[in-house]
CSV table of C-alpha atoms in Angstrom, one decimal:
chain,number,residue,atom,x,y,z
A,1,UNK,CA,0.0,0.0,0.0
A,2,UNK,CA,1.4,3.4,-0.9
A,3,UNK,CA,2.2,5.7,2.0
A,4,UNK,CA,0.3,8.9,2.6
A,5,UNK,CA,3.4,10.9,1.9
A,6,UNK,CA,3.7,9.4,-1.6
A,7,UNK,CA,0.1,9.8,-2.1
A,8,UNK,CA,0.2,13.5,-1.3
A,9,UNK,CA,3.1,13.9,-3.7
A,10,UNK,CA,1.1,12.3,-6.4
A,11,UNK,CA,-1.9,14.6,-5.7
A,12,UNK,CA,0.4,17.7,-5.5
A,13,UNK,CA,-1.2,18.5,-2.2
A,14,UNK,CA,1.0,19.6,0.7
A,15,UNK,CA,-1.5,19.3,3.5
A,16,UNK,CA,-4.7,17.2,3.0
A,17,UNK,CA,-6.9,16.5,6.0
A,18,UNK,CA,-7.9,12.8,5.9
A,19,UNK,CA,-11.0,11.6,7.8
A,20,UNK,CA,-11.6,8.2,9.1
A,21,UNK,CA,-13.2,5.7,6.7
A,22,UNK,CA,-16.0,5.0,9.2
A,23,UNK,CA,-16.8,8.7,9.7
A,24,UNK,CA,-19.6,10.4,7.8
A,25,UNK,CA,-18.7,13.1,5.3
A,26,UNK,CA,-20.1,16.5,6.4
A,27,UNK,CA,-21.6,17.3,2.9
A,28,UNK,CA,-24.5,15.5,1.3
A,29,UNK,CA,-23.5,13.3,-1.7
A,30,UNK,CA,-24.2,14.4,-5.2
A,31,UNK,CA,-24.0,12.5,-8.5
A,32,UNK,CA,-21.3,14.4,-10.6
A,33,UNK,CA,-17.8,12.9,-10.3
A,34,UNK,CA,-14.5,13.4,-11.9
A,35,UNK,CA,-11.4,11.2,-11.7
A,36,UNK,CA,-7.6,11.3,-11.9
A,37,UNK,CA,-5.4,8.4,-12.9
A,38,UNK,CA,-1.9,7.4,-11.7
A,39,UNK,CA,0.4,7.2,-14.7
A,40,UNK,CA,2.4,4.4,-13.2
A,41,UNK,CA,-0.3,2.2,-11.7
A,42,UNK,CA,-2.9,2.9,-14.5
A,43,UNK,CA,-5.4,3.0,-11.7
A,44,UNK,CA,-7.9,5.7,-10.7
A,45,UNK,CA,-6.4,7.3,-7.6
A,46,UNK,CA,-8.8,10.1,-7.1
A,47,UNK,CA,-12.6,10.3,-7.4
A,48,UNK,CA,-14.0,13.7,-6.4
A,49,UNK,CA,-17.4,15.3,-6.5
A,50,UNK,CA,-17.4,18.9,-7.5
A,51,UNK,CA,-20.6,19.7,-5.6
A,52,UNK,CA,-19.9,17.4,-2.7
A,53,UNK,CA,-16.3,18.5,-2.1
A,54,UNK,CA,-15.4,15.0,-0.9
A,55,UNK,CA,-12.4,13.1,-2.4
A,56,UNK,CA,-12.1,9.3,-2.5
A,57,UNK,CA,-8.4,8.4,-2.8
A,58,UNK,CA,-7.3,4.9,-3.8
A,59,UNK,CA,-4.0,4.2,-1.9
A,60,UNK,CA,-3.1,1.1,-3.8
A,61,UNK,CA,-1.7,0.3,-7.2
A,62,UNK,CA,-3.0,-3.3,-7.5
A,63,UNK,CA,-3.4,-4.0,-11.2
A,64,UNK,CA,-5.6,-7.0,-10.4
A,65,UNK,CA,-8.4,-4.8,-9.3
A,66,UNK,CA,-11.0,-5.0,-12.0
A,67,UNK,CA,-13.2,-2.1,-10.7
A,68,UNK,CA,-11.3,0.9,-12.1
A,69,UNK,CA,-13.4,3.5,-10.2
A,70,UNK,CA,-14.2,1.4,-7.1
A,71,UNK,CA,-17.9,0.7,-6.4
A,72,UNK,CA,-17.6,1.5,-2.7
A,73,UNK,CA,-14.9,3.0,-0.5
A,74,UNK,CA,-13.1,0.0,1.0
A,75,UNK,CA,-10.2,-0.6,3.3
A,76,UNK,CA,-7.7,0.7,0.8
A,77,UNK,CA,-9.5,4.0,0.3
A,78,UNK,CA,-9.1,7.2,2.3
A,79,UNK,CA,-11.7,9.9,2.4
A,80,UNK,CA,-10.5,13.4,2.4
A,81,UNK,CA,-12.7,16.5,2.6
A,82,UNK,CA,-11.4,19.4,0.4
A,83,UNK,CA,-12.8,22.7,1.5
A,84,UNK,CA,-13.9,24.8,-1.5
A,85,UNK,CA,-16.0,27.5,0.1
A,86,UNK,CA,-18.6,29.3,-1.9
A,87,UNK,CA,-17.6,32.9,-2.7
A,88,UNK,CA,-19.2,35.7,-0.8
A,89,UNK,CA,-20.4,37.3,-4.0
A,90,UNK,CA,-22.2,34.0,-5.1
A,91,UNK,CA,-23.8,33.8,-1.7
A,92,UNK,CA,-25.0,37.4,-1.9
A,93,UNK,CA,-26.5,36.8,-5.3
A,94,UNK,CA,-28.4,33.7,-4.1
A,95,UNK,CA,-29.6,35.5,-0.9
A,96,UNK,CA,-30.7,38.5,-3.0
A,97,UNK,CA,-32.7,36.4,-5.5
A,98,UNK,CA,-34.1,34.4,-2.6
A,99,UNK,CA,-35.4,37.6,-1.0
A,100,UNK,CA,-37.6,38.3,-4.0
A,101,UNK,CA,-39.8,35.3,-3.2
A,102,UNK,CA,-43.4,36.4,-2.7
A,103,UNK,CA,-42.8,40.0,-3.7
A,104,UNK,CA,-44.3,39.8,-7.2
A,105,UNK,CA,-41.2,41.6,-8.7
A,106,UNK,CA,-41.4,44.2,-6.0
A,107,UNK,CA,-45.1,45.0,-6.1
A,108,UNK,CA,-46.0,43.1,-2.9
A,109,UNK,CA,-42.7,43.7,-1.0
A,110,UNK,CA,-43.3,44.7,2.6
A,111,UNK,CA,-41.2,47.6,4.0
A,112,UNK,CA,-39.0,45.2,6.0
A,113,UNK,CA,-38.4,43.1,2.9
A,114,UNK,CA,-37.5,46.2,0.8
A,115,UNK,CA,-35.0,47.2,3.5
A,116,UNK,CA,-33.4,43.7,3.4
A,117,UNK,CA,-33.3,43.8,-0.4
A,118,UNK,CA,-31.7,47.2,-0.6
A,119,UNK,CA,-29.1,46.1,2.0
A,120,UNK,CA,-28.2,43.1,-0.1
A,121,UNK,CA,-28.1,45.2,-3.3
A,122,UNK,CA,-25.7,47.6,-1.6
A,123,UNK,CA,-23.4,44.8,-0.5
A,124,UNK,CA,-23.4,43.3,-4.0
A,125,UNK,CA,-22.7,46.7,-5.6
A,126,UNK,CA,-19.6,47.0,-3.4
A,127,UNK,CA,-18.3,43.8,-5.0
A,128,UNK,CA,-19.1,44.8,-8.6
A,129,UNK,CA,-16.7,42.8,-10.9
A,130,UNK,CA,-17.3,45.2,-13.8
A,131,UNK,CA,-16.6,48.7,-12.5
A,132,UNK,CA,-16.9,50.2,-16.1
A,133,UNK,CA,-19.8,48.3,-17.6
A,134,UNK,CA,-19.7,50.4,-20.8
A,135,UNK,CA,-16.2,49.0,-21.5
A,136,UNK,CA,-17.7,45.5,-21.4
A,137,UNK,CA,-20.7,45.9,-23.6
A,138,UNK,CA,-20.6,42.3,-24.5
A,139,UNK,CA,-21.6,41.4,-21.0
A,140,UNK,CA,-24.7,43.6,-21.4
A,141,UNK,CA,-25.7,41.8,-24.6
A,142,UNK,CA,-28.7,39.4,-24.5
A,143,UNK,CA,-32.1,39.1,-22.9
A,144,UNK,CA,-32.4,40.1,-19.2
A,145,UNK,CA,-35.5,39.1,-17.2
A,146,UNK,CA,-36.8,41.6,-14.6
A,147,UNK,CA,-36.7,39.9,-11.1
A,148,UNK,CA,-37.3,42.9,-8.9
A,149,UNK,CA,-37.9,46.7,-9.1
A,150,UNK,CA,-38.7,49.5,-6.8
A,151,UNK,CA,-39.9,51.7,-9.7
A,152,UNK,CA,-43.4,52.7,-8.8
A,153,UNK,CA,-44.3,53.5,-12.4
A,154,UNK,CA,-44.3,49.7,-13.1
A,155,UNK,CA,-46.6,48.8,-10.2
A,156,UNK,CA,-49.9,49.5,-12.0
A,157,UNK,CA,-48.8,47.2,-14.8
A,158,UNK,CA,-47.7,44.5,-12.3
A,159,UNK,CA,-51.0,44.7,-10.5
A,160,UNK,CA,-53.3,42.0,-11.9
A,161,UNK,CA,-56.3,43.9,-10.6
A,162,UNK,CA,-55.7,46.5,-13.3
A,163,UNK,CA,-55.7,43.9,-16.1
A,164,UNK,CA,-58.7,41.6,-15.7
A,165,UNK,CA,-58.1,38.2,-17.3
A,166,UNK,CA,-54.6,39.2,-18.2
A,167,UNK,CA,-51.4,38.3,-16.3
A,168,UNK,CA,-47.9,39.8,-16.7
A,169,UNK,CA,-45.9,36.7,-17.6
A,170,UNK,CA,-42.6,38.3,-18.1
A,171,UNK,CA,-40.9,41.7,-18.2
A,172,UNK,CA,-37.6,41.8,-20.1
A,173,UNK,CA,-34.9,44.0,-21.6
A,174,UNK,CA,-32.9,42.9,-24.6
A,175,UNK,CA,-29.7,44.7,-25.4
A,176,UNK,CA,-27.7,44.6,-28.6
A,177,UNK,CA,-24.4,46.4,-28.2
A,178,UNK,CA,-23.5,46.1,-32.0
A,179,UNK,CA,-26.6,48.1,-33.0
A,180,UNK,CA,-26.7,50.1,-29.8
A,181,UNK,CA,-30.3,49.1,-29.3
A,182,UNK,CA,-32.5,48.3,-26.4
A,183,UNK,CA,-35.9,46.7,-26.4
A,184,UNK,CA,-38.1,46.7,-23.3
A,185,UNK,CA,-40.9,44.1,-23.5
A,186,UNK,CA,-43.9,43.0,-21.5
A,187,UNK,CA,-45.4,39.6,-22.2
A,188,UNK,CA,-49.1,39.4,-21.3
A,189,UNK,CA,-50.9,36.1,-21.0
A,190,UNK,CA,-54.7,35.7,-21.2
A,191,UNK,CA,-57.1,32.8,-21.2
A,192,UNK,CA,-56.9,32.5,-25.0
A,193,UNK,CA,-53.9,34.3,-26.2
A,194,UNK,CA,-50.5,35.8,-25.3
A,195,UNK,CA,-49.3,39.1,-26.6
A,196,UNK,CA,-46.4,41.5,-26.1
A,197,UNK,CA,-46.1,45.3,-25.8
A,198,UNK,CA,-42.6,46.6,-26.3
A,199,UNK,CA,-40.6,49.8,-26.9
A,200,UNK,CA,-37.6,50.0,-29.1
A,201,UNK,CA,-34.8,52.5,-28.3
A,202,UNK,CA,-31.3,53.5,-29.1
A,203,UNK,CA,-28.6,54.1,-26.5
A,204,UNK,CA,-25.5,56.2,-26.2
A,205,UNK,CA,-22.6,55.7,-23.8
A,206,UNK,CA,-22.4,58.8,-21.6
A,207,UNK,CA,-20.0,57.5,-18.8
A,208,UNK,CA,-18.3,54.3,-17.7
A,209,UNK,CA,-21.6,53.0,-16.3
A,210,UNK,CA,-24.3,55.2,-17.7
A,211,UNK,CA,-26.3,54.8,-20.9
A,212,UNK,CA,-28.6,57.5,-22.3
A,213,UNK,CA,-31.7,55.9,-23.9
A,214,UNK,CA,-33.9,57.5,-26.5
A,215,UNK,CA,-37.1,55.7,-27.3
A,216,UNK,CA,-38.0,55.5,-31.0
A,217,UNK,CA,-41.2,53.4,-31.3
A,218,UNK,CA,-43.7,51.4,-29.4
A,219,UNK,CA,-44.8,47.9,-30.7
A,220,UNK,CA,-48.0,46.1,-30.0
A,221,UNK,CA,-47.4,42.5,-30.9
A,222,UNK,CA,-50.1,40.4,-32.6
A,223,UNK,CA,-51.9,38.0,-30.2
A,224,UNK,CA,-50.7,34.4,-30.3
A,225,UNK,CA,-53.2,31.7,-29.8
A,226,UNK,CA,-52.8,29.4,-26.8
A,227,UNK,CA,-53.6,25.8,-26.9
A,228,UNK,CA,-56.9,26.0,-25.1
A,229,UNK,CA,-59.2,28.4,-23.3
A,230,UNK,CA,-58.5,28.6,-19.6
A,231,UNK,CA,-60.9,30.6,-17.5
A,232,UNK,CA,-60.1,31.2,-13.8
A,233,UNK,CA,-62.6,30.5,-11.1
A,234,UNK,CA,-62.5,34.1,-10.0
A,235,UNK,CA,-60.9,37.4,-11.1
A,236,UNK,CA,-60.1,40.5,-9.1
A,237,UNK,CA,-61.1,43.8,-10.6
A,238,UNK,CA,-60.8,47.2,-9.0
A,239,UNK,CA,-60.4,45.5,-5.6
A,240,UNK,CA,-63.4,43.3,-5.9
A,241,UNK,CA,-63.5,39.5,-6.6
A,242,UNK,CA,-65.8,38.4,-9.4
A,243,UNK,CA,-67.0,34.8,-9.6
A,244,UNK,CA,-66.7,33.5,-13.2
A,245,UNK,CA,-67.7,29.9,-12.6
A,246,UNK,CA,-71.3,30.5,-13.9
A,247,UNK,CA,-69.8,31.9,-17.1
A,248,UNK,CA,-67.7,28.8,-18.0
A,249,UNK,CA,-70.3,27.2,-20.3
A,250,UNK,CA,-70.6,30.5,-22.2
A,251,UNK,CA,-66.9,30.9,-22.5
A,252,UNK,CA,-66.5,27.3,-23.8
A,253,UNK,CA,-69.2,27.7,-26.4
A,254,UNK,CA,-67.6,30.7,-28.0
A,255,UNK,CA,-64.1,29.3,-27.8
A,256,UNK,CA,-64.0,28.1,-31.5
A,257,UNK,CA,-65.3,31.4,-32.7
A,258,UNK,CA,-62.8,33.3,-30.7
A,259,UNK,CA,-60.0,31.1,-31.8
A,260,UNK,CA,-60.8,31.8,-35.4
A,261,UNK,CA,-60.8,35.5,-34.8
A,262,UNK,CA,-57.5,35.4,-32.9
A,263,UNK,CA,-56.0,33.3,-35.6
A,264,UNK,CA,-56.9,35.9,-38.2
A,265,UNK,CA,-55.4,38.7,-36.1
A,266,UNK,CA,-52.3,36.6,-35.4
A,267,UNK,CA,-51.6,36.6,-39.1
A,268,UNK,CA,-51.3,40.4,-39.1
A,269,UNK,CA,-48.0,42.2,-38.6
A,270,UNK,CA,-47.4,43.9,-35.3
A,271,UNK,CA,-48.6,47.5,-34.8
A,272,UNK,CA,-45.8,50.0,-34.6
A,273,UNK,CA,-46.3,53.4,-33.2
A,274,UNK,CA,-43.5,56.0,-33.8
A,275,UNK,CA,-42.3,58.0,-30.8
A,276,UNK,CA,-41.2,61.4,-31.9
A,277,UNK,CA,-41.4,63.2,-28.6
A,278,UNK,CA,-38.0,64.7,-27.8
A,279,UNK,CA,-38.7,64.2,-24.1
A,280,UNK,CA,-39.0,60.4,-24.6
A,281,UNK,CA,-35.6,59.8,-23.1
A,282,UNK,CA,-34.2,58.1,-20.0
A,283,UNK,CA,-30.9,57.0,-18.6
A,284,UNK,CA,-29.7,53.8,-17.0
A,285,UNK,CA,-26.8,53.5,-14.5
A,286,UNK,CA,-25.4,50.0,-14.2
A,287,UNK,CA,-24.1,49.4,-10.6
A,288,UNK,CA,-23.4,45.7,-10.8
A,289,UNK,CA,-22.8,43.4,-13.8
A,290,UNK,CA,-21.6,39.9,-14.3
A,291,UNK,CA,-22.5,37.1,-16.7
A,292,UNK,CA,-25.8,36.4,-15.1
A,293,UNK,CA,-27.0,39.2,-12.9
A,294,UNK,CA,-27.3,43.0,-13.4
A,295,UNK,CA,-28.3,45.8,-11.1
A,296,UNK,CA,-29.3,49.1,-12.6
A,297,UNK,CA,-30.5,52.4,-11.2
A,298,UNK,CA,-32.8,54.8,-13.1
A,299,UNK,CA,-34.5,58.1,-12.7
A,300,UNK,CA,-35.6,59.0,-9.2
A,301,UNK,CA,-33.3,56.4,-7.6
A,302,UNK,CA,-35.4,53.4,-8.7
A,303,UNK,CA,-33.6,50.1,-8.8
A,304,UNK,CA,-33.9,47.2,-11.2
A,305,UNK,CA,-32.5,43.7,-10.7
A,306,UNK,CA,-32.3,41.6,-13.9
A,307,UNK,CA,-31.2,38.1,-14.5
A,308,UNK,CA,-29.8,36.8,-17.8
A,309,UNK,CA,-32.1,34.4,-19.7
A,310,UNK,CA,-30.9,30.9,-19.1
A,311,UNK,CA,-29.2,31.6,-15.8
A,312,UNK,CA,-29.8,29.1,-13.0
A,313,UNK,CA,-30.7,32.0,-10.7
A,314,UNK,CA,-34.1,32.1,-12.5
A,315,UNK,CA,-35.0,28.7,-11.1
A,316,UNK,CA,-34.0,29.6,-7.5
């Protein structure tokens, strides 16, 4: 059996804490593993789990062992725990996104929750890995999903009571640094269709973190037919709850007719409305930016937290 000193040399580890084989690893097992082979023994001498941070080390070079990876840790296996702590920034990001739960993108956030969110945002901004975001426009590229905002101007839109039978499914901002364009979009979902309302704009770089935005046109997307008509049991309108259960038969009977109408409308191009008002401008200050999360501040001190489409943070 190879000595631990030789084993440590092979692993290029000067100090490696080794736990007893009978002890229980302190981190829950996962399923993703990677291995390292000894060049001389042609045997796997290390099996580690990137999420589990536990290393199984084979301390023997017996060529007669048919199980290359080792089905279970046995007497010739030492278990070492490698400490790979999560970075403070990653923890802050997860804590911040977790604090959005139940806030409806900020609409229903209580004052205590808002204070907690602002504190986490301030801590994250202090660790901004991109101090000059306009020098890294490629990081800004792509579709960003709004996760939280303190901008009161969006609250009427986020309130489902203002849009009977319609729900705000997604608010997003898509940036294209090559064309210097920005598209803000709201995706609305109803019982029969989905549609989008968006604004197209151009931006100019005004400072290392500030973009000046000039809106050019509004676009009302053509409704897209959903698979089937889904009518909720109740709907809230102007603060009052309306029971729709008695209308279900009526809604079902007109579904085919409505579907035909919606299909006809869906074949039409989107409606574009030019915006020629010289005052239709805004600015956006990026205070935190990495590959998956962005914090921006706008007029009046409002804050926006956006997550890049496809990021695992969207599922937290």
